[in-house]
Structures are given as structure tokens and as C-alpha cells.
Coordinates of C-alpha atoms in Angstrom, one line a residue:
X1 CA 2.0 50.5 -0.1
X2 CA 3.4 50.0 -3.3
X3 CA 1.7 48.0 -5.7
X4 CA 0.6 47.0 -9.2
X5 CA -2.5 45.4 -10.3
X6 CA -1.0 42.2 -11.2
X7 CA 1.1 42.1 -7.9
X8 CA -2.0 42.9 -5.9
X9 CA -4.2 40.3 -7.0
X10 CA -1.4 37.4 -7.0
X11 CA -0.4 38.5 -3.5
X12 CA -3.9 38.7 -2.2
X13 CA -4.9 35.4 -3.5
X14 CA -1.8 33.7 -2.1
X15 CA -2.2 35.5 1.4
X16 CA -5.7 34.3 1.7
X17 CA -4.7 30.8 1.2
X18 CA -1.7 30.4 3.1
X19 CA -0.5 28.7 6.4
X20 CA -2.1 29.3 10.0
X21 CA -1.5 32.9 10.6
X22 CA -2.3 33.8 7.1
X23 CA -5.2 31.5 6.5
X24 CA -9.0 32.3 6.4
X25 CA -11.6 30.4 8.5
X26 CA -11.3 26.6 8.0
X27 CA -14.9 26.2 6.8
X28 CA -16.1 23.6 4.2
X29 CA -18.5 26.2 3.1
X30 CA -16.1 28.8 2.1
X31 CA -13.2 26.9 0.1
X32 CA -13.5 25.6 -3.3
X33 CA -12.7 21.8 -3.7
X34 CA -9.0 21.9 -4.7
X35 CA -7.6 18.5 -5.0
X36 CA -5.9 18.5 -1.7
X37 CA -9.2 19.5 0.0
X38 CA -11.9 17.7 -1.9
X39 CA -12.1 14.6 0.7
X40 CA -12.8 17.2 3.4
X41 CA -15.9 18.8 1.4
X42 CA -18.6 16.0 1.6
X43 CA -21.6 17.4 -0.3
X44 CA -24.3 15.3 1.5
X45 CA -24.2 16.4 5.3
X46 CA -25.2 19.9 5.4
X47 CA -28.4 20.4 7.2
X48 CA -28.1 16.8 8.6
X49 CA -29.1 16.2 12.4
X50 CA -25.4 15.0 12.9
X51 CA -23.9 17.9 10.7
X52 CA -21.6 19.1 13.5
X53 CA -20.1 15.9 14.4
X54 CA -20.0 14.4 11.0
X55 CA -17.9 17.4 9.8
X56 CA -15.5 17.2 12.9
X57 CA -15.1 13.6 12.3
X58 CA -14.2 14.0 8.6
X59 CA -12.0 17.1 9.5
X60 CA -10.1 14.8 11.9
X61 CA -9.8 11.8 9.5
X62 CA -11.9 9.6 11.7
X63 CA -14.4 9.1 8.9
X64 CA -13.7 9.1 5.1
X65 CA -16.3 9.8 2.2
X66 CA -16.9 8.0 -0.9
X67 CA -15.5 9.4 -4.2
X68 CA -18.3 9.7 -6.7
X69 CA -17.9 9.5 -10.5
X70 CA -18.4 13.5 -10.8
X71 CA -15.6 14.2 -8.5
X72 CA -17.6 15.0 -5.4
X73 CA -17.2 13.1 -1.9
X74 CA -20.2 11.7 -0.2
X75 CA -20.3 10.4 3.6
X76 CA -23.5 8.7 2.9
X77 CA -24.7 9.5 6.5
X78 CA -28.0 7.8 6.2
X79 CA -26.8 4.5 4.8
X80 CA -26.4 1.6 7.2
X81 CA -23.2 0.4 8.2
X82 CA -21.9 -3.1 8.5
X83 CA -20.4 -4.9 11.4
X84 CA -17.0 -5.0 9.9
X85 CA -17.1 -1.3 9.1
X86 CA -18.1 -0.3 12.7
X87 CA -15.4 -2.4 14.3
X88 CA -12.7 -0.8 11.9
X89 CA -14.0 2.6 12.8
X90 CA -13.9 1.8 16.4
X91 CA -10.3 0.2 16.4
X92 CA -8.9 3.0 14.3
X93 CA -10.5 5.9 16.2
X94 CA -9.3 4.6 19.5
X95 CA -6.0 3.6 18.3
X96 CA -6.5 0.0 19.7
X97 CA -3.5 -2.3 19.5
X98 CA -3.1 -6.0 20.4
X99 CA -0.4 -8.6 19.9
X100 CA -2.7 -11.5 20.9
X101 CA -4.2 -13.8 18.3
X102 CA -7.9 -13.1 19.0
X103 CA -10.8 -15.2 17.9
X104 CA -10.7 -17.2 14.6
X105 CA -13.7 -16.7 12.8
X106 CA -14.5 -18.7 9.7
X107 CA -16.1 -15.9 7.7
X108 CA -13.5 -13.4 8.3
X109 CA -10.8 -14.5 5.7
X110 CA -7.2 -13.8 6.4
X111 CA -5.9 -10.6 4.2
X112 CA -9.4 -9.1 4.1
X113 CA -9.4 -5.4 4.7
X114 CA -11.2 -5.8 8.0
X115 CA -9.5 -8.9 9.4
X116 CA -6.8 -7.1 11.4
X117 CA -9.3 -4.7 13.1
X118 CA -11.5 -7.8 14.0
X119 CA -8.5 -9.6 15.5
X120 CA -7.5 -6.7 17.6
X121 CA -11.2 -6.0 18.6
X122 CA -11.6 -9.8 19.6
X123 CA -8.5 -10.2 21.2
X124 CA -9.2 -7.1 23.6
X125 CA -12.7 -8.7 24.3
X126 CA -14.9 -6.0 22.4
X127 CA -16.3 -8.4 20.1
X128 CA -17.1 -12.0 20.3
X129 CA -19.0 -12.8 17.1
X130 CA -22.4 -14.1 16.6
X131 CA -21.3 -17.7 17.5
X132 CA -18.0 -19.2 18.4
X133 CA -17.1 -19.6 14.7
X134 CA -18.8 -16.8 13.0
X135 CA -18.5 -12.9 13.0
X136 CA -20.8 -12.1 10.1
X137 CA -18.8 -9.1 8.8
X138 CA -21.2 -8.1 6.2
X139 CA -24.2 -8.0 8.1
X140 CA -25.7 -4.6 9.0
X141 CA -25.0 -4.0 12.7
X142 CA -27.8 -3.4 14.9
X143 CA -28.1 -0.4 17.4
X144 CA -28.1 -2.7 20.4
X145 CA -24.9 -4.5 19.1
X146 CA -23.2 -0.7 18.4
X147 CA -24.0 0.2 21.9
X148 CA -22.6 -2.9 23.3
X149 CA -19.5 -2.6 21.4
X150 CA -18.9 1.0 22.4
X151 CA -19.5 0.1 26.2
X152 CA -16.8 -2.6 26.1
X153 CA -14.3 -0.2 23.9
X154 CA -14.7 2.5 26.5
X155 CA -14.8 0.7 29.8
X156 CA -11.3 1.4 30.6
X157 CA -11.5 5.2 30.3
X158 CA -15.4 6.2 30.8
X159 CA -17.1 5.2 34.0
X160 CA -20.9 5.3 32.7
X161 CA -22.1 6.1 36.2
X162 CA -24.9 8.5 34.9
X163 CA -28.6 8.0 35.3
X164 CA -29.7 5.5 32.6
X165 CA -32.6 6.4 30.1
X166 CA -35.9 4.4 30.8
X167 CA -36.3 3.1 27.1
X168 CA -39.6 1.8 26.6
X169 CA -38.8 -0.7 24.0
X170 CA -35.6 -2.4 25.4
X171 CA -36.6 -5.9 26.8
X172 CA -34.6 -7.9 29.5
X173 CA -32.1 -9.4 27.4
X174 CA -28.3 -9.9 26.9
X175 CA -27.8 -6.3 25.5
X176 CA -29.9 -4.2 28.3
X177 CA -27.1 -3.6 30.7
X178 CA -25.1 -2.1 27.8
X179 CA -27.6 -0.1 26.5
X180 CA -28.5 1.3 29.9
X181 CA -24.8 2.0 30.4
X182 CA -24.5 3.4 26.9
X183 CA -27.6 5.7 27.5
X184 CA -25.7 7.8 30.2
X185 CA -23.8 9.8 27.6
X186 CA -23.1 7.8 24.3
X187 CA -26.5 6.9 22.9
X188 CA -29.6 8.6 22.6
X189 CA -33.1 7.3 21.9
X190 CA -36.0 8.8 19.8
X191 CA -38.5 11.3 20.9
X192 CA -41.1 8.6 21.6
X193 CA -38.9 7.1 24.2
X194 CA -37.7 4.2 22.1
X195 CA -34.1 3.0 21.5
X196 CA -35.1 0.7 18.7
X197 CA -32.3 -1.8 19.4
X198 CA -32.8 -4.2 16.7
X199 CA -32.7 -1.5 13.9
X200 CA -30.0 -1.4 11.6
X201 CA -27.5 1.7 12.7
X202 CA -26.7 4.4 10.2
X203 CA -23.4 5.8 9.4
X204 CA -24.5 9.0 11.1
X205 CA -25.5 7.2 14.2
X206 CA -22.3 5.4 14.3
X207 CA -20.1 8.5 14.3
X208 CA -22.4 10.5 16.6
X209 CA -22.3 7.8 19.2
X210 CA -18.4 7.2 18.8
X211 CA -18.0 11.0 19.2
X212 CA -20.1 11.0 22.2
X213 CA -17.9 8.4 23.7
X214 CA -14.7 10.1 22.8
X215 CA -16.2 13.3 24.4
X216 CA -16.6 11.3 27.5
X217 CA -13.1 10.1 27.8
X218 CA -11.3 12.4 30.6
X219 CA -9.3 10.2 32.6
X220 CA -6.0 10.5 31.0
X221 CA -6.6 14.2 29.3
X222 CA -3.2 15.9 28.7
X223 CA -1.7 19.0 30.7
X224 CA -2.8 22.2 29.3
X225 CA 0.7 23.1 28.6
X226 CA 0.9 20.1 26.2
X227 CA -1.7 21.5 23.9
X228 CA -0.8 25.2 24.1
X229 CA 2.6 24.4 23.3
X230 CA 1.5 22.7 20.0
X231 CA -0.7 25.8 18.9
X232 CA 2.0 28.4 20.1
X233 CA 4.7 26.3 18.6
X234 CA 3.2 26.3 15.2
X235 CA 2.8 30.1 15.3
X236 CA 6.2 30.9 16.3
X237 CA 8.0 28.3 14.2
X238 CA 6.1 29.6 11.0
X239 CA 6.8 33.1 11.9
X240 CA 10.5 32.4 12.3
X241 CA 10.4 30.7 9.1
X242 CA 9.2 33.7 7.1
X243 CA 11.4 36.0 9.1
X244 CA 14.5 33.8 8.0
X245 CA 13.1 33.2 4.6
X246 CA 13.4 29.6 5.0
X247 CA 10.4 28.8 3.0
X248 CA 11.8 25.3 2.2
X249 CA 10.8 24.3 5.8
X250 CA 7.0 25.0 5.4
X251 CA 6.1 21.5 4.6
X252 CA 8.2 19.9 7.4
X253 CA 6.5 22.3 9.8
X254 CA 3.0 21.4 8.6
X255 CA 3.9 17.5 8.9
X256 CA 5.0 18.1 12.4
X257 CA 2.1 20.0 13.7
X258 CA -0.9 19.5 11.5
X259 CA -3.2 16.5 10.5
X260 CA -6.3 15.9 8.7
X261 CA -8.2 18.9 7.2
X262 CA -5.9 21.4 8.5
X263 CA -2.8 19.7 7.0
X264 CA -4.3 19.7 3.7
X265 CA -5.6 23.5 4.0
X266 CA -1.8 24.4 5.1
X267 CA -0.4 22.3 2.3
X268 CA -2.3 24.3 -0.3
X269 CA -1.2 27.6 1.3
X270 CA 2.4 26.4 1.2
X271 CA 2.2 25.4 -2.3
X272 CA 0.9 28.9 -3.1
X273 CA 3.9 30.7 -1.2
X274 CA 6.3 28.6 -2.7
X275 CA 5.0 29.3 -6.1
X276 CA 5.5 32.9 -5.3
X277 CA 9.1 32.5 -4.2
X278 CA 9.8 30.5 -7.3
X279 CA 8.8 33.5 -9.2
X280 CA 11.1 35.8 -7.4
X281 CA 8.7 37.1 -4.8
X282 CA 9.8 37.4 -1.1
X283 CA 7.3 36.9 1.7
X284 CA 7.9 38.4 5.2
X285 CA 5.8 38.4 8.3
X286 CA 5.8 40.3 11.6
X287 CA 3.8 39.6 14.7
X288 CA 1.8 42.6 15.8
X289 CA -0.3 41.0 18.5
X290 CA 0.7 39.3 21.9
X291 CA 0.2 35.7 21.2
X292 CA -1.7 33.7 23.9
X293 CA -3.6 30.4 24.1
X294 CA -5.6 28.9 26.7
X295 CA -7.4 25.4 26.7
X296 CA -11.2 25.5 26.1
X297 CA -12.0 21.9 26.6
X298 CA -10.0 18.5 26.4
X299 CA -10.5 15.0 26.6
X300 CA -8.1 11.8 26.3
X301 CA -7.8 12.2 22.6
X302 CA -9.5 15.6 21.4
X303 CA -9.1 19.1 22.6
X304 CA -10.2 22.8 21.8
X305 CA -7.7 25.8 22.5
X306 CA -8.4 29.6 22.1
X307 CA -5.6 31.5 20.3
X308 CA -5.5 35.2 20.7
X309 CA -3.4 37.9 19.6
X310 CA -2.3 36.1 16.3
X311 CA -2.2 39.4 14.4
X312 CA 0.4 39.6 11.6
X313 CA 1.6 42.1 9.1
X314 CA 2.5 40.2 6.0
X315 CA 4.5 42.0 3.2
X316 CA 5.2 40.5 -0.3
X317 CA 7.9 42.3 -2.4
X318 CA 9.2 41.8 -5.8
X319 CA 11.6 44.3 -7.1
X320 CA 10.5 47.9 -6.2
X321 CA 6.8 46.7 -5.6
X322 CA 5.3 45.5 -2.5
X323 CA 2.0 44.7 -0.9
X324 CA 1.2 44.6 2.8
X325 CA -1.8 43.3 4.5
X326 CA -2.8 42.8 8.1
X327 CA -4.2 39.6 9.1
X328 CA -6.0 38.6 12.5
X329 CA -5.9 34.8 12.7
X330 CA -7.0 34.4 16.2
X331 CA -9.6 31.8 16.9
X332 CA -10.4 28.1 18.1
X333 CA -7.8 25.4 17.2
X334 CA -9.0 21.9 17.3
X335 CA -6.3 18.9 18.2
X336 CA -6.4 15.3 18.1
X337 CA -3.9 12.8 19.8
X338 CA -2.3 10.8 17.1
X339 CA -3.1 7.1 17.8
X340 CA 0.4 6.0 16.5
X341 CA 2.6 8.7 17.5
X342 CA 1.0 9.8 20.8
X343 CA 1.7 13.4 20.0
X344 CA -1.1 16.2 19.4
X345 CA -1.7 17.8 16.0
X346 CA -3.9 20.4 14.9
X347 CA -7.0 19.2 12.5
X348 CA -9.0 22.3 12.1
X349 CA -9.2 26.1 13.1
X350 CA -12.1 28.3 13.3
X351 CA -11.0 31.9 13.2
X352 CA -12.7 34.7 15.3
X353 CA -12.6 37.3 12.5
X354 CA -12.4 35.5 9.1
X355 CA -11.5 37.9 6.2

């Protein structure tokens, strides 16, 4: 391997921040908060009881954090969530659509940021308001209300036929049947056997319950080949791009195959590669492994695929100097079904052998 100190440092930095088959483990703990990635690195969800589900929701663009004055991003998982916020989260996450008018609530102004989501949810029978004329969008949503909305929203895709949990503090009232259905997999209570139906729900609880519901949707899961085609398709298309030196296609491939955190991650790598190319460098890649992919789990809207054999030899050249590295980017790829497009895209990758 021919190299100079300057070339080696530049190339290694770029190769370790590039696209799928060049990139390191997609971990919020290992990557600096570059502008493209800042929204995916909230500073307040590590060591939280819902950490895993919160990160997954953030990476998949199910949940967005708040930008702070110091440039950091916070999810604020322990904050309460309003009725309007939860209905918006529910409608967006499930990709719900409706052409019907829905109920008219006097406290839901036309043009408000949540009006369209309330319209959709009400037209589908998911929400009915606190009365015939009021929705109370800014009131904090209670746990019993959230359980009810989740059961109604998932009624067409989840059977809720498991054994209900015998909560000790759920009275015989309008929400009890919904709480019982939700307790079969969507909601959980507290160690003392209580559900606390009238307590305000937190943002973390909302995300956790929503993710539980999404994980139970399996009545319309895609064929395995649909998912493996996405993973292998991006690998093969990216490899071809480097072999043909068509670096101007990298962003197009990223848009076609990736979303959420991984789209931002790949965009950053593409930017570095294109910077090298603009300075006269040539980046080439050769597949050294045998690409293979199989589905680990899948639901109607989310899936995980194991990618193996993604071993590449990458060579960067400028003039008489060159640097070659070998990168194993095999690992678990996480995908989501895009609500508007109906296609599947990758939103996170956890590499087996991060370097």
C-alpha cells in the first residue's frame, strides 16, 4: 500500500464516514453531532427505561426532538403529551388518510398545526372528542384515553386476543374494555398492579405504547424478498456506482433506498466522498465477500434484515499514491414502510464488526 501521511489521514477519515458498505456502526454514542445528524442525537434519553424504543423512534422519524438554545436536541421523554400531540403522532406513524370531513370541534381552529390530524382521526372514528363540540387539544392526554385511541387505531390490524391483565385500579367504566384489550400487548401497568388510567401520559409512554402496537401488526407483513431486495439492492447499486466512478449518483441512491437517521448518515458520507473526488481523488471498491440477506423479523410497517458477506476492499488513489482498506459492513439493517410511498427504506444499520 503506497501512502503519504496526508493522504492516509484524509482517506481513512472519509472511508470511515461513508455510505453503507463503508460506514461504521450507526450508533448515536459513536458519532459526533454534525449538522445532518444533530436531530438524531438527543442528549436526554440515555439510561431511560424506554431508551431502546425512543432511539428507534427517533431514527425512524417517528418522533422528533426539540432544538435547544445550546444546539443540543432533547426528546423530553418525561414530559406530558397533549391530546393534539398524541393524535398527530398516531396519524403520522400509521400513515392514516381520509377524504371524509370528520367532526367539527369548536376548539380546533382551521389552519392549526393539528387540525388536519384531528380531522383524519375523527373521520376514521378513532377520536370523538370530549363532547359533541369540543376536542380539548391542549389538555394533557390521560393513560386511559391513550389506550383507547391505540385500540381504535389498530383495530383493523391487531386482534388483541391475548389474556388481559387484571389491573387493580381500573373501574368499571367506558375505558375499561379498551384498557383490557390494550393490556394484551400494547400497554403495561406498574409493578404494584395498577394502570393509573387517569394519570397524564408521558412522551416516553406514548412512544413505547405506539411502538408496541406497531410491533403487533402482522396481518399484512411484506414478503421476505421485498425486504431483502431493498438491502441487497442498495449494496449492489452502491458498489456499481463506485466501480463505474459515477459518484454523482450517490445522493440519488441515498434518496431511493434510505430514510431517517440512515439517510442523514449516508448523506454525510456522500458529502465526504464527493469532496475527495472534487480534489482529484479516485475512490474504488471491490466486493470480497458473498452478499446474503435474510429477514430476522417483520411487521406491517417495520422489519429487521441480517446482511452478511458485506466485505469490501476500498482503494483511494491520487496520482502515484493510494490507500487501501478492507471493511466488513455486515450487520442488522432496520427498515420501515414509507407511509406516503408504500415502499420500504432503511433507517438504521447496526454493524456486526464496527471498526
